[in-house]
PDB file of C-alpha atoms in Angstrom:
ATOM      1  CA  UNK A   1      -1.267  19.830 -99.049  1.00  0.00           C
ATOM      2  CA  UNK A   2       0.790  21.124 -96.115  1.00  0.00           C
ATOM      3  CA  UNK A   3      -0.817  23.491 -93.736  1.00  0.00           C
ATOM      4  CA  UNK A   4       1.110  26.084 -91.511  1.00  0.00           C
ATOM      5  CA  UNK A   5       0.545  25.042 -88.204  1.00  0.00           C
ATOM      6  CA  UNK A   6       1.615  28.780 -87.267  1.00  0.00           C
ATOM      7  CA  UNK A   7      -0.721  30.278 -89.162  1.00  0.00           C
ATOM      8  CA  UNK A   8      -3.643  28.299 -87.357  1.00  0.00           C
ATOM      9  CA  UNK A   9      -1.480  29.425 -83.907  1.00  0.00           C
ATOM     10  CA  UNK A  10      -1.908  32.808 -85.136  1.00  0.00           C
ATOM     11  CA  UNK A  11      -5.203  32.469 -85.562  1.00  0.00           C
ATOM     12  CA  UNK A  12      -5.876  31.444 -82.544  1.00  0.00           C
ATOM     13  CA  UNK A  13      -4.352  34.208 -80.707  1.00  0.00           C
ATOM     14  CA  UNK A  14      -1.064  32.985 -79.882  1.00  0.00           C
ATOM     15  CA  UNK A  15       0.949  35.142 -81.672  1.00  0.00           C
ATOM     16  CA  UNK A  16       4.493  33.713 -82.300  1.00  0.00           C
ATOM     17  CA  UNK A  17       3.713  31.251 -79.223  1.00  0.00           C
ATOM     18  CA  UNK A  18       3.487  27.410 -79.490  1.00  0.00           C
ATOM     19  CA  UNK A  19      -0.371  26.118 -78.232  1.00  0.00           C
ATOM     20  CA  UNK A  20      -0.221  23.895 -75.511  1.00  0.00           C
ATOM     21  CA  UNK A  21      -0.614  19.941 -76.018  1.00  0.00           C
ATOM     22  CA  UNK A  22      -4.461  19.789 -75.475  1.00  0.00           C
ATOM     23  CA  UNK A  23      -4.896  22.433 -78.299  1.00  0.00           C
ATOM     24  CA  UNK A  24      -2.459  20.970 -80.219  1.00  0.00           C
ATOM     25  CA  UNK A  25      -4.315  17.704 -80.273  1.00  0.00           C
ATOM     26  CA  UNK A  26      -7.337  19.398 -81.196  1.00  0.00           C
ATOM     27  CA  UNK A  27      -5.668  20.980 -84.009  1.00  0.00           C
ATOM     28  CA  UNK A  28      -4.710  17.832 -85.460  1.00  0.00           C
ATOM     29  CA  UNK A  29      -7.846  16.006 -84.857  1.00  0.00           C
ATOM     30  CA  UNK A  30      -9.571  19.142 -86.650  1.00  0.00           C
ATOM     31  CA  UNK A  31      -6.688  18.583 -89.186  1.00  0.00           C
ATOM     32  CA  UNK A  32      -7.337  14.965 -89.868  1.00  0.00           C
ATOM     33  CA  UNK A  33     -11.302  15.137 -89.993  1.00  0.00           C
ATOM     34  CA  UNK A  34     -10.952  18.287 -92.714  1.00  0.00           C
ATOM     35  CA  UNK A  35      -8.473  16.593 -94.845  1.00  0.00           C
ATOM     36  CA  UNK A  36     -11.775  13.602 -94.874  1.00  0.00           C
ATOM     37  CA  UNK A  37     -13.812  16.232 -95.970  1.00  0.00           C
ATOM     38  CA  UNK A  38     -12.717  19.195 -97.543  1.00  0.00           C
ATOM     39  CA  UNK A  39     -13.294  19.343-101.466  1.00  0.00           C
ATOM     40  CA  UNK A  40     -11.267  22.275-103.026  1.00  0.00           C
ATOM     41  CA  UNK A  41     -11.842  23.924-106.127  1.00  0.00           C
ATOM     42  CA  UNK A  42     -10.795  27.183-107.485  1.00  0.00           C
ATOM     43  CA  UNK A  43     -11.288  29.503-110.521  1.00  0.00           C
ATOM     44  CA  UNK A  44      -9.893  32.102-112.158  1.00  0.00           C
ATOM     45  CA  UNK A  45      -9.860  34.218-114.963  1.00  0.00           C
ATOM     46  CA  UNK A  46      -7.141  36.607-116.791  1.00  0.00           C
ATOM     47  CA  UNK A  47      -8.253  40.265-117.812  1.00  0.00           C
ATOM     48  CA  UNK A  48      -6.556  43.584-118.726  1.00  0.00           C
ATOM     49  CA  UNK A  49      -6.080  45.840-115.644  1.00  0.00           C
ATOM     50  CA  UNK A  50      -8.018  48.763-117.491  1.00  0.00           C
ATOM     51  CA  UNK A  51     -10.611  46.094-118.102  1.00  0.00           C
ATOM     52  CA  UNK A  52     -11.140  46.035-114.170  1.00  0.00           C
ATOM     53  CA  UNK A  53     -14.678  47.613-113.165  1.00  0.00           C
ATOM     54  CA  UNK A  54     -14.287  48.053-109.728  1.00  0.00           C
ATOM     55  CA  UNK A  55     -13.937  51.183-107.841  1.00  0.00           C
ATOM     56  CA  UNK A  56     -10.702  51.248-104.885  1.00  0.00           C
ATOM     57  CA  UNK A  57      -7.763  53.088-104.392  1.00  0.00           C
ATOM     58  CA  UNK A  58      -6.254  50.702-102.107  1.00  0.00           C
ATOM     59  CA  UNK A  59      -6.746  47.826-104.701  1.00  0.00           C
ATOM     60  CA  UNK A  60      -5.426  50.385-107.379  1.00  0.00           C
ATOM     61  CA  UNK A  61      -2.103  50.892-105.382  1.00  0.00           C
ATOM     62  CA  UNK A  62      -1.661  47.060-104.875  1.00  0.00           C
ATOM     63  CA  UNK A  63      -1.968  46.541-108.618  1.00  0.00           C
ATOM     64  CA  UNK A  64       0.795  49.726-109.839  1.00  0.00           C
ATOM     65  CA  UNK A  65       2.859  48.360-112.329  1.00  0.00           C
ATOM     66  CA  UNK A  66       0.172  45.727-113.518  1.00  0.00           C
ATOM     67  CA  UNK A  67      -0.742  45.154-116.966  1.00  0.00           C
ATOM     68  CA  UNK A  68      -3.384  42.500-116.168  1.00  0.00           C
ATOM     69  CA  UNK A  69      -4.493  40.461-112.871  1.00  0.00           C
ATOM     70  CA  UNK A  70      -5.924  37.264-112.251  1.00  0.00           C
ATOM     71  CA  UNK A  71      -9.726  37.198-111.236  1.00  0.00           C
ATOM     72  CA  UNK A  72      -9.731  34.199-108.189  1.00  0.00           C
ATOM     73  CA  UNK A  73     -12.016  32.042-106.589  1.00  0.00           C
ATOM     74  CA  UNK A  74     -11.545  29.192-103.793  1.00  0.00           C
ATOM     75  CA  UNK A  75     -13.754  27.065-101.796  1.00  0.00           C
ATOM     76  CA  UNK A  76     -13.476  24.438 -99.434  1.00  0.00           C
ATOM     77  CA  UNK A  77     -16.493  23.059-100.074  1.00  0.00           C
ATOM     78  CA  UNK A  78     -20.087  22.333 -98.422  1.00  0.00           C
ATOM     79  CA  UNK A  79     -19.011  19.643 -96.561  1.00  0.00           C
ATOM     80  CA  UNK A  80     -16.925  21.888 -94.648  1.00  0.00           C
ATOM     81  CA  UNK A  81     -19.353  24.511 -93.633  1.00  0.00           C
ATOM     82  CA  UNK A  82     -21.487  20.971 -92.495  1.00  0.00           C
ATOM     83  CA  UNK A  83     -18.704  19.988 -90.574  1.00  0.00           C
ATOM     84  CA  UNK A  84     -17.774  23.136 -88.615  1.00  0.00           C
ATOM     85  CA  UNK A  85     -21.462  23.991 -87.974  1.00  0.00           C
ATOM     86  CA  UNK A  86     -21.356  20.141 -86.600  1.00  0.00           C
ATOM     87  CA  UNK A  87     -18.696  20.723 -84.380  1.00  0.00           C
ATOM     88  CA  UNK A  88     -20.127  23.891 -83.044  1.00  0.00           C
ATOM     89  CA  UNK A  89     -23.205  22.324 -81.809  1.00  0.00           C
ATOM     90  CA  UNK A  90     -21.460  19.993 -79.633  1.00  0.00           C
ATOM     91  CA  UNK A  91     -18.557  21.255 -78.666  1.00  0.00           C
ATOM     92  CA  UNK A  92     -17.765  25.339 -79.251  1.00  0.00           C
ATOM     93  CA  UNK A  93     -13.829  25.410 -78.274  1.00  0.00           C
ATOM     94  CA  UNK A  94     -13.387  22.046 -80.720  1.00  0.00           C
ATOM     95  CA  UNK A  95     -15.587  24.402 -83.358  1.00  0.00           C
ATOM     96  CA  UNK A  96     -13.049  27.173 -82.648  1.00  0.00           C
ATOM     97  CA  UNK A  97     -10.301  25.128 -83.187  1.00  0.00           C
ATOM     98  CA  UNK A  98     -11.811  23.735 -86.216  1.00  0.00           C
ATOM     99  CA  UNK A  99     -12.590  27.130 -88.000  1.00  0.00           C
ATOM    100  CA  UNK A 100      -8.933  28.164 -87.385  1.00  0.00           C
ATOM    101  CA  UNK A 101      -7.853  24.788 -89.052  1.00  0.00           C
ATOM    102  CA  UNK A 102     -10.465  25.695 -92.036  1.00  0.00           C
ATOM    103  CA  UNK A 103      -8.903  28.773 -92.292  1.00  0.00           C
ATOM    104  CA  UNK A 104      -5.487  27.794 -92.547  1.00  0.00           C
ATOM    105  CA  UNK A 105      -6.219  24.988 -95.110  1.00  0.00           C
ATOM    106  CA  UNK A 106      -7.973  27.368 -97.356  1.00  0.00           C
ATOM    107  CA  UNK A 107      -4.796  29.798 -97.103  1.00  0.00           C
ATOM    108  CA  UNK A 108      -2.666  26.997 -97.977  1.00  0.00           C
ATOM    109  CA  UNK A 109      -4.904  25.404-101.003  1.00  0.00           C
ATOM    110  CA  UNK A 110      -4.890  29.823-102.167  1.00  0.00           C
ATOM    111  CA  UNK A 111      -1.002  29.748-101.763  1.00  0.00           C
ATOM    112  CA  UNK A 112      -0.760  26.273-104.095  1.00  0.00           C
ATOM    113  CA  UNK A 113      -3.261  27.431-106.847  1.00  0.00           C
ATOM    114  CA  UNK A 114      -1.134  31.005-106.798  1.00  0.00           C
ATOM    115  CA  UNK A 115       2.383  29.007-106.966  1.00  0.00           C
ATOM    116  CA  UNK A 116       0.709  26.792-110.232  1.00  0.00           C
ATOM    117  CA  UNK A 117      -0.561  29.801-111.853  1.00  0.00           C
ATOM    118  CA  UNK A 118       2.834  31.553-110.929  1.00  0.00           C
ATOM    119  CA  UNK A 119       4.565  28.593-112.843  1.00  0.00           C
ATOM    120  CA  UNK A 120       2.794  28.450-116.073  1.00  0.00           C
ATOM    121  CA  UNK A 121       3.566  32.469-116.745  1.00  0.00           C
ATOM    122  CA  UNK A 122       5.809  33.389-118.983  1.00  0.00           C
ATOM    123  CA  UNK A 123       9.156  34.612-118.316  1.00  0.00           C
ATOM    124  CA  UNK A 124       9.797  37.908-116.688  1.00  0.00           C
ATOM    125  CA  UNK A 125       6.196  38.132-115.400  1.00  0.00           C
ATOM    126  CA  UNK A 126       5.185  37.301-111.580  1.00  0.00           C
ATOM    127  CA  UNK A 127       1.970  37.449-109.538  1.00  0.00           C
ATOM    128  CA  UNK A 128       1.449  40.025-106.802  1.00  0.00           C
ATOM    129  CA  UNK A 129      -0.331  38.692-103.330  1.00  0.00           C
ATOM    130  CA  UNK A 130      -3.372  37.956-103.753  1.00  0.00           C
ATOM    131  CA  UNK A 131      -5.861  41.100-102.487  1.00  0.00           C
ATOM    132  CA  UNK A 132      -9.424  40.399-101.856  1.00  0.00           C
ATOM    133  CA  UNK A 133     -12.645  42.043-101.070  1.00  0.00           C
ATOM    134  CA  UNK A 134     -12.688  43.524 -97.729  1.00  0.00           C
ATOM    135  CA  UNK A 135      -9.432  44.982 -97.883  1.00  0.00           C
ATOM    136  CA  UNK A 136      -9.023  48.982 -97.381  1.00  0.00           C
ATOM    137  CA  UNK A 137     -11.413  50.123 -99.274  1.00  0.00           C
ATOM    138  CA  UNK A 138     -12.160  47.264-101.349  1.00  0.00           C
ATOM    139  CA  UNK A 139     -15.282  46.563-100.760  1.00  0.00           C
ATOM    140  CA  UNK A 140     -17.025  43.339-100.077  1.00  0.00           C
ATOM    141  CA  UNK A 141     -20.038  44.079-102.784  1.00  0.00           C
ATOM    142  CA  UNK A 142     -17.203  43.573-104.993  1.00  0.00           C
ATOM    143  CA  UNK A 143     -17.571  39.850-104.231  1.00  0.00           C
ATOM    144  CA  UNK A 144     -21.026  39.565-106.663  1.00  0.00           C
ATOM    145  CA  UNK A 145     -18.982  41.014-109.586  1.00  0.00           C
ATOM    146  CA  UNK A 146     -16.000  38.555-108.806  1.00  0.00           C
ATOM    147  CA  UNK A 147     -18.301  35.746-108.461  1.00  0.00           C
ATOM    148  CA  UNK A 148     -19.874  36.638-112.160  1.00  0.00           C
ATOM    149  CA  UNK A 149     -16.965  37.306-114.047  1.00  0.00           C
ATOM    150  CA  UNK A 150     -15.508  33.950-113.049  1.00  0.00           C
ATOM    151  CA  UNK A 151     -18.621  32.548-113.405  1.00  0.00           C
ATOM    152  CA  UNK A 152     -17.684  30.772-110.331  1.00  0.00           C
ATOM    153  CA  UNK A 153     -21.407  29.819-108.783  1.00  0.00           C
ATOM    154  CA  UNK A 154     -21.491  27.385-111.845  1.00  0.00           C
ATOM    155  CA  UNK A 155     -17.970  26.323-112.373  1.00  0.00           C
ATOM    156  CA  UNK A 156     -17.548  25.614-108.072  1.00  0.00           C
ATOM    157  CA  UNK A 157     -20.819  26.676-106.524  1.00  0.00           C
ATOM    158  CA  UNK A 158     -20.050  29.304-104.838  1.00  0.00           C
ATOM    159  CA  UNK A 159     -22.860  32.229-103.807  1.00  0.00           C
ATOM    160  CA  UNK A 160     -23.366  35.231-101.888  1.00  0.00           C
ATOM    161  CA  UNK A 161     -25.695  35.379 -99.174  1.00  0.00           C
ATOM    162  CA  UNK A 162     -27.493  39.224 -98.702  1.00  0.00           C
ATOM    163  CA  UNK A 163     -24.682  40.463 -96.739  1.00  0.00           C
ATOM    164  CA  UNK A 164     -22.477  39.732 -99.093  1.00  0.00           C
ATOM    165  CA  UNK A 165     -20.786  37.215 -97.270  1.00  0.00           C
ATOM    166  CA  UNK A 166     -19.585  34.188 -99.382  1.00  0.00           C
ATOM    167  CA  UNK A 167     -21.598  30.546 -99.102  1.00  0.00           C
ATOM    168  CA  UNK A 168     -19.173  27.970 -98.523  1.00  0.00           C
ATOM    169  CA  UNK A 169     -18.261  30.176 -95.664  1.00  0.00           C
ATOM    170  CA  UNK A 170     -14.493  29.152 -96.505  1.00  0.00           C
ATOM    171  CA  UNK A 171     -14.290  30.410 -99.730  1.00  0.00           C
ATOM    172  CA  UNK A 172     -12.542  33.098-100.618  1.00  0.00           C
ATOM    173  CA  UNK A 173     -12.276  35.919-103.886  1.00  0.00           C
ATOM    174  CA  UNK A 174      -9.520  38.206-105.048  1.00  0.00           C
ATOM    175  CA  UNK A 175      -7.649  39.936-107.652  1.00  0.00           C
ATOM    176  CA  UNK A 176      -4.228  38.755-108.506  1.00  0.00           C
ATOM    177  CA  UNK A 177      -1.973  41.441-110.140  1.00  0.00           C
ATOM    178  CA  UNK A 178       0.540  40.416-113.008  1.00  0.00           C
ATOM    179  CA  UNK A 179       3.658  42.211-113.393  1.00  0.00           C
ATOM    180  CA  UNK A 180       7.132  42.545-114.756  1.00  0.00           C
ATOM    181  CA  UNK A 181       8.527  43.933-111.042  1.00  0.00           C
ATOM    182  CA  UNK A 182       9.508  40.857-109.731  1.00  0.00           C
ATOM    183  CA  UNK A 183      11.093  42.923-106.263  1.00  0.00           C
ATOM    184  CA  UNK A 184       7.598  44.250-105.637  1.00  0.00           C
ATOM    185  CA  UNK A 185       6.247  40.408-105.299  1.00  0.00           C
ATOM    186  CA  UNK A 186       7.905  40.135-101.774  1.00  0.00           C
ATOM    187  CA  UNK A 187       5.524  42.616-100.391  1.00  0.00           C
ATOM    188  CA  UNK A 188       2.760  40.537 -98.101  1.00  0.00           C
ATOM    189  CA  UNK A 189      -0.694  41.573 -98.687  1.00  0.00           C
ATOM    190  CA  UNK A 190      -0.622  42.791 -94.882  1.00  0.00           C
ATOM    191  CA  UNK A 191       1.672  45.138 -96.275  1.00  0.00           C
ATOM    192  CA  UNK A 192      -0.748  46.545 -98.848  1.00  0.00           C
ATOM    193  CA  UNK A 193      -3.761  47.044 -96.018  1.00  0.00           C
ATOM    194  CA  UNK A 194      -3.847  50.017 -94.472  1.00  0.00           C
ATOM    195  CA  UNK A 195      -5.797  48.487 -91.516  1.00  0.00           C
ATOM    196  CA  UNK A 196      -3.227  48.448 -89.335  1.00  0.00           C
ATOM    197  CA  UNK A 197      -4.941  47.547 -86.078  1.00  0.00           C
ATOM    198  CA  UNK A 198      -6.297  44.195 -87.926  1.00  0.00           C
ATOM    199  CA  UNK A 199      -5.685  41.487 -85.182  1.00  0.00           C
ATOM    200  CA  UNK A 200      -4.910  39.208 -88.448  1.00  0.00           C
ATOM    201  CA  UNK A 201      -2.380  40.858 -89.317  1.00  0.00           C
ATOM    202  CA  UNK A 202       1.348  39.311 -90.608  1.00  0.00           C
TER     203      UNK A 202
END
């Protein structure tokens, strides 16, 4: 699985700039050492827009013009969170490094599992960005009802902790929309955010 060295760039606060050598050796000795040790796993589930209980005007603007979504739900794994928490004990700009790395892998594995799911729809019908908890006004207590309709603490162990915070710590939920607009597919799910100030950004 390729991973955008860009995106972990951007991550790291350079923007559309290159890192220098010594972070760019870090990055692919962060690279390397998750590649060992990453397991990734996703779930999802198809459902009926109307059949949606959650409560968000931003999510219901992403999904106009969807007739039913994709319920989503990707790890990284425990070994990861063990790893990262490893590196930050002994070395905090190599555990920096390495949760920009995570990051970027879990985008990537996200990106695959969405082109897969993409492929095996039939014709005339495409997937909208993924759009997860946390977004606009989607809130992240929406995680818990995610996490049980995919029944995804059994099926890839994922959990919440009492912040609502997924555990993995790379993990990630969303709702995929499912449309016949093909045009409206090209929007980025930056796009859809009205958070414009977000230092994540695209």
């Amino acid at each position: 699985m390729k991973v955008d060295r860009r995106e972990i760039a951007r991550y790291l606060g350079y923007g559309t700039q290159p890192p220098d050598a010594a972070v760019a050796a870090r990055i692919s000795h962060c690279l390397a050492a998750l590649d060992q040790t990453a397991v990734p796993l996703y779930v999802c589930r198809h459902m009926a827009r109307e059949a949606l209980p959650f409560r968000s005007a931003d999510l219901d603007r992403h999904l106009a013009g969807c007739d039913a979504v994709y319920l989503f739900a990707a790890t990284l794994g425990a070994q990861t969170d063990i790893l990262l928490r490893r590196w930050a004990a002994r070395d905090m700009s190599l555990a920096v490094v390495g949760q920009a790395c995570a990051a970027a892998l879990l985008e990537a594995y996200c990106d695959d599992r969405a082109k897969a799911l993409s492929a095996a729809l039939p014709d005339g019908q495409y997937l909208r960005p993924r759009y997860s908890p946390g977004y606009g006004d989607f809130s992240l207590e929406s995680q818990r009802v995610l996490l049980d309709l995919t029944d995804a603490g059994r099926r890839i162990g994922l959990a919440l902790t009492g912040g609502s915070m997924l555990a993995p710590a790379k993990s990630v939920t969303a709702v995929i929309g499912i449309t016949g607009d093909r045009q409206s597919c090209h929007i980025h799910k930056c796009a859809s955010c009205p958070d414009t100030d977000c230092p994540f950004r695209k």
